[in-house]
Short mmCIF file of C-alpha atoms in Angstrom, two decimals:
data_model
loop_
_atom_site.label_atom_id
_atom_site.label_comp_id
_atom_site.label_asym_id
_atom_site.label_seq_id
_atom_site.Cartn_x
_atom_site.Cartn_y
_atom_site.Cartn_z
CA MET T 1174 30.20 0.67 19.28
CA SER T 1175 28.90 -2.90 19.52
CA ASP T 1176 27.89 -4.90 16.44
CA ALA T 1177 25.96 -7.39 18.57
CA PRO T 1178 22.32 -8.10 17.62
CA PHE T 1179 19.71 -5.89 19.24
CA ASP T 1180 17.65 -7.01 22.18
CA VAL T 1181 14.68 -8.14 20.11
CA VAL T 1182 12.28 -8.18 23.05
CA GLU T 1183 13.05 -4.59 24.01
CA THR T 1184 13.10 -3.42 20.40
CA ASP T 1185 9.72 -5.00 19.71
CA ARG T 1186 8.33 -3.51 22.92
CA LEU T 1187 9.38 -0.05 21.77
CA LEU T 1188 7.91 -0.56 18.29
CA THR T 1189 4.62 -2.03 19.47
CA THR T 1190 3.94 0.35 22.37
CA THR T 1191 4.74 3.69 20.73
CA ARG T 1192 1.23 5.05 20.64
CA SER T 1193 -0.41 8.26 19.47
CA VAL T 1194 -0.53 10.01 22.83
CA ARG T 1195 -3.03 12.83 23.25
CA ARG T 1196 -4.76 12.54 26.63
CA ARG T 1197 -1.78 11.29 28.62
CA LEU T 1198 0.58 14.14 27.76
CA ASP T 1199 2.01 15.79 30.89
CA LEU T 1200 1.17 19.43 30.22
CA ASP T 1201 2.93 20.72 33.33
CA ARG T 1202 6.36 19.10 33.05
CA PRO T 1203 8.87 21.06 30.94
CA VAL T 1204 10.70 19.24 28.15
CA PRO T 1205 14.41 20.11 28.05
CA ARG T 1206 15.67 21.37 24.72
CA GLY T 1207 18.47 18.80 24.80
CA VAL T 1208 16.01 15.88 24.87
CA ILE T 1209 14.29 17.09 21.70
CA GLU T 1210 17.66 17.67 20.04
CA GLU T 1211 18.75 14.12 20.91
CA ALA T 1212 15.56 12.67 19.43
CA LEU T 1213 15.99 14.72 16.25
CA GLU T 1214 19.56 13.46 15.85
CA VAL T 1215 18.10 9.95 15.87
CA ALA T 1216 15.40 11.00 13.43
CA VAL T 1217 17.78 12.26 10.76
CA GLN T 1218 19.36 8.82 10.51
CA ALA T 1219 16.18 7.66 8.78
CA PRO T 1220 16.26 6.75 5.08
CA THR T 1221 15.63 9.57 2.62
CA ALA T 1222 15.12 9.33 -1.16
CA ASN T 1223 18.36 9.85 -3.07
CA ASP T 1224 19.99 10.83 0.24
CA GLN T 1225 18.53 14.32 -0.17
CA GLN T 1226 18.20 14.91 3.58
CA ASN T 1227 15.81 17.71 2.63
CA TRP T 1228 14.00 17.73 5.95
CA ARG T 1229 13.79 20.72 8.23
CA TRP T 1230 12.33 20.90 11.74
CA VAL T 1231 10.68 23.84 13.48
CA VAL T 1232 10.31 23.51 17.27
CA ILE T 1233 7.88 25.87 18.98
CA THR T 1234 7.94 26.46 22.74
CA GLU T 1235 6.97 30.15 22.99
CA GLN T 1236 3.54 30.38 24.59
CA ALA T 1237 2.25 33.24 22.47
CA VAL T 1238 3.03 31.31 19.28
CA LYS T 1239 1.50 28.11 20.64
CA ASP T 1240 -1.63 30.05 21.53
CA ARG T 1241 -1.97 31.30 17.96
CA LEU T 1242 -1.37 27.83 16.53
CA ALA T 1243 -4.00 26.45 18.91
CA GLU T 1244 -6.57 28.93 17.58
CA LEU T 1245 -5.99 27.77 14.01
CA PHE T 1246 -5.90 24.15 15.15
CA ASP T 1247 -9.30 24.49 16.82
CA ILE T 1248 -10.93 26.05 13.75
CA SER T 1249 -9.67 23.22 11.58
CA TRP T 1250 -10.68 20.59 14.13
CA GLN T 1251 -14.25 21.86 14.41
CA PHE T 1252 -14.71 21.58 10.64
CA HIS T 1253 -12.88 18.26 10.38
CA GLN T 1254 -14.80 16.68 13.23
CA LYS T 1255 -18.19 17.48 11.72
CA GLU T 1256 -17.16 16.31 8.26
CA VAL T 1257 -15.57 13.04 9.36
CA TRP T 1258 -18.28 12.28 11.93
CA THR T 1259 -20.94 12.74 9.23
CA ARG T 1260 -19.14 10.59 6.66
CA SER T 1261 -18.33 7.82 9.13
CA GLY T 1262 -21.96 6.64 9.19
CA ARG T 1263 -22.71 3.73 11.50
CA ARG T 1264 -19.02 3.33 12.31
CA ARG T 1265 -19.20 6.40 14.55
CA ASN T 1266 -21.27 4.37 17.00
CA SER T 1267 -18.43 1.93 17.65
CA PRO T 1268 -16.61 2.28 20.99
CA GLN T 1269 -13.24 2.61 19.24
CA ALA T 1270 -14.45 5.39 16.95
CA ARG T 1271 -15.85 7.31 19.89
CA LYS T 1272 -12.65 6.80 21.85
CA ASN T 1273 -10.55 8.11 18.96
CA ASN T 1274 -12.83 11.11 18.53
CA GLU T 1275 -12.68 11.96 22.23
CA SER T 1276 -8.89 11.65 22.19
CA ALA T 1277 -8.56 13.98 19.21
CA ALA T 1278 -10.98 16.45 20.80
CA ALA T 1279 -8.92 16.42 24.00
CA LEU T 1280 -5.80 17.38 22.06
CA ALA T 1281 -7.62 20.23 20.36
CA GLU T 1282 -8.53 21.58 23.79
CA THR T 1283 -5.04 21.31 25.27
CA VAL T 1284 -2.60 21.72 22.37
CA ALA T 1285 -1.62 25.22 23.49
CA ARG T 1286 -0.40 23.77 26.80
CA VAL T 1287 1.77 21.07 25.28
CA PRO T 1288 5.41 21.93 26.14
CA ALA T 1289 6.71 21.68 22.58
CA LEU T 1290 5.18 21.56 19.12
CA VAL T 1291 7.37 20.27 16.30
CA ILE T 1292 6.62 20.89 12.63
CA PRO T 1293 8.53 18.58 10.25
CA CYS T 1294 9.07 20.24 6.88
CA VAL T 1295 10.40 19.27 3.45
CA LEU T 1296 12.22 21.64 1.12
CA GLY T 1297 10.08 22.11 -1.99
CA ARG T 1298 6.42 21.62 -2.71
CA PRO T 1299 4.51 18.33 -3.13
CA PRO T 1300 4.68 16.96 -6.67
CA ASP T 1301 1.72 17.66 -8.93
CA ILE T 1302 1.01 14.10 -10.02
CA GLY T 1303 -1.23 15.12 -12.92
CA ALA T 1304 1.25 17.66 -14.30
CA ILE T 1305 4.15 15.22 -14.02
CA ASP T 1306 2.20 12.49 -15.81
CA ALA T 1307 1.20 14.91 -18.57
CA GLU T 1308 4.82 15.95 -19.03
CA TRP T 1309 5.86 12.31 -19.11
CA LEU T 1310 3.29 11.44 -21.75
CA GLY T 1311 4.27 14.46 -23.82
CA ALA T 1312 7.87 13.34 -23.83
CA THR T 1313 7.19 9.77 -24.94
CA GLY T 1314 7.49 10.78 -28.57
CA THR T 1315 11.14 11.64 -28.08
CA ARG T 1316 12.03 8.56 -26.06
CA ASN T 1317 12.52 4.98 -27.03
CA LEU T 1318 9.55 3.63 -25.09
CA ALA T 1319 8.28 1.14 -27.64
CA THR T 1320 8.98 -1.70 -25.24
CA TRP T 1321 6.91 -0.14 -22.47
CA GLN T 1322 3.30 -1.02 -21.98
CA GLU T 1323 0.63 1.68 -22.07
CA GLY T 1324 -0.36 3.14 -18.74
CA VAL T 1325 3.15 3.84 -17.42
CA ARG T 1326 3.16 6.95 -15.20
CA ILE T 1327 5.77 8.49 -12.91
CA GLY T 1328 3.78 11.11 -10.97
CA ALA T 1329 2.88 8.72 -8.16
CA MET T 1330 6.54 7.69 -7.85
CA ARG T 1331 7.60 11.31 -7.38
CA ALA T 1332 4.94 11.83 -4.71
CA SER T 1333 6.02 8.65 -2.95
CA ASN T 1334 9.63 9.85 -2.93
CA PHE T 1335 8.59 13.25 -1.56
CA TYR T 1336 6.60 12.05 1.44
CA GLY T 1337 8.65 8.89 1.85
CA SER T 1338 11.65 11.09 2.58
CA ILE T 1339 10.14 12.66 5.69
CA PHE T 1340 7.71 10.26 7.38
CA PRO T 1341 10.34 7.63 8.24
CA ALA T 1342 12.21 10.42 10.04
CA VAL T 1343 9.03 11.54 11.82
CA TRP T 1344 8.40 8.00 13.05
CA SER T 1345 12.02 7.65 14.18
CA PHE T 1346 11.59 10.91 16.08
CA GLN T 1347 8.53 9.49 17.83
CA LEU T 1348 10.33 6.27 18.70
CA ALA T 1349 13.28 8.21 20.10
CA LEU T 1350 10.89 10.28 22.21
CA ARG T 1351 9.13 7.17 23.50
CA SER T 1352 12.46 5.60 24.52
CA ARG T 1353 13.13 8.71 26.61
CA GLY T 1354 9.77 8.69 28.37
CA LEU T 1355 8.00 11.20 26.13
CA GLY T 1356 4.85 10.88 24.06
CA SER T 1357 3.75 12.35 20.75
CA THR T 1358 1.25 12.05 17.96
CA ILE T 1359 1.00 13.09 14.32
CA THR T 1360 -1.66 15.64 13.55
CA CYS T 1361 -2.37 17.66 10.41
CA MET T 1362 -4.94 20.05 11.86
CA HIS T 1363 -2.85 23.15 11.18
CA LEU T 1364 -2.25 22.39 7.50
CA PRO T 1365 -5.36 24.16 6.15
CA PHE T 1366 -3.65 27.27 7.52
CA GLU T 1367 -0.19 26.37 6.20
CA ARG T 1368 0.31 29.80 4.60
CA HIS T 1369 -0.71 31.61 7.79
CA VAL T 1370 1.52 29.38 9.92
CA GLY T 1371 4.37 29.90 7.48
CA GLU T 1372 4.04 33.67 7.88
CA LEU T 1373 3.84 33.32 11.66
CA LEU T 1374 6.99 31.18 11.86
CA GLY T 1375 8.93 32.59 8.93
CA ILE T 1376 8.72 29.35 6.94
CA PRO T 1377 9.26 30.13 3.23
CA ALA T 1378 6.39 29.48 0.83
CA GLY T 1379 8.56 26.99 -1.06
CA VAL T 1380 8.83 24.74 2.00
CA THR T 1381 6.15 22.14 2.74
CA GLN T 1382 4.89 21.70 6.29
CA VAL T 1383 4.09 18.00 6.52
CA CYS T 1384 2.41 17.67 9.91
CA LEU T 1385 2.60 18.80 13.53
CA VAL T 1386 3.96 16.69 16.39
CA PRO T 1387 3.00 17.68 19.97
CA VAL T 1388 5.75 16.58 22.38
CA ALA T 1389 5.53 16.07 26.15
CA TYR T 1390 6.46 13.65 28.87
CA THR T 1391 3.73 11.08 29.40
CA ILE T 1392 1.58 10.53 32.44
CA GLY T 1393 2.77 7.03 33.19
CA THR T 1394 5.04 5.13 30.82
CA GLU T 1395 3.15 1.87 30.44
CA PHE T 1396 1.53 1.60 27.03
CA ARG T 1397 0.20 -1.58 25.48
CA PRO T 1398 0.08 -2.81 21.90
CA ALA T 1399 -3.11 -1.71 20.16
CA LYS T 1400 -5.79 -4.07 18.94
CA ARG T 1401 -4.96 -4.81 15.33
CA VAL T 1402 -6.09 -7.32 12.74
CA PRO T 1403 -3.29 -9.91 12.61
CA ALA T 1404 -0.86 -9.14 9.80
CA LYS T 1405 -1.19 -12.65 8.37
CA GLU T 1406 -4.88 -11.99 7.70
CA ARG T 1407 -3.94 -8.98 5.55
CA THR T 1408 -0.85 -10.38 3.86
CA SER T 1409 -0.66 -12.04 0.43
CA TRP T 1410 2.31 -14.07 -0.80
CA GLU T 1411 3.26 -14.03 -4.50
CA ARG T 1412 -0.21 -12.85 -5.64
CA TRP T 1413 -2.94 -10.57 -4.25
CA GLN T 1414 -5.56 -12.51 -2.35
CA ALA T 1415 -8.94 -11.10 -1.36
#
């Protein structure tokens, strides 16, 4: 195994052209099980809080199950689309907003035909930030916290650890797929029906479904970096700058 530096050009090309692919998924080309397994082996090398490695992955390829998931997905999408489109105000008239909406709508229409659907999960349930903070405050009387300033809370830290232990792995999974000619996107449209999906797939109630990742080969492999505000315009050094 070489310790030589990576090819920065190729690495940056992978990182900057791994897009959320919805309309360019090849719905007719099968995805071999081995390819998904390879990508997941890459994914589980991602950092995880306290080295818990508490991720689990559910891969769905059975058509009957995908059909049922697609029904729930569509119900959630119809509600989400109306709500977001209403709240977006004048922004919904922008070409980019319309493009994103059309892309999401296309996935809702075709998700049942995507060769594989992957649900990343985390053992346990998301931290209740309010309850954790209340417990923390209740325990301050028994701790030597005189040197701490008021306003210290730990609930947000626990939540950050929880989700921060799975999303790096999800992104690594997407990068590994891209490097093998496949596309993916992160969607949460099934989560309003998490309990129903859990019953359908046998996922225990104590396990959190984090998102859903449709996986397919892409129609064409050329993807370009997206239009983004330059990082330097959104970066502050030493102190926050408006």
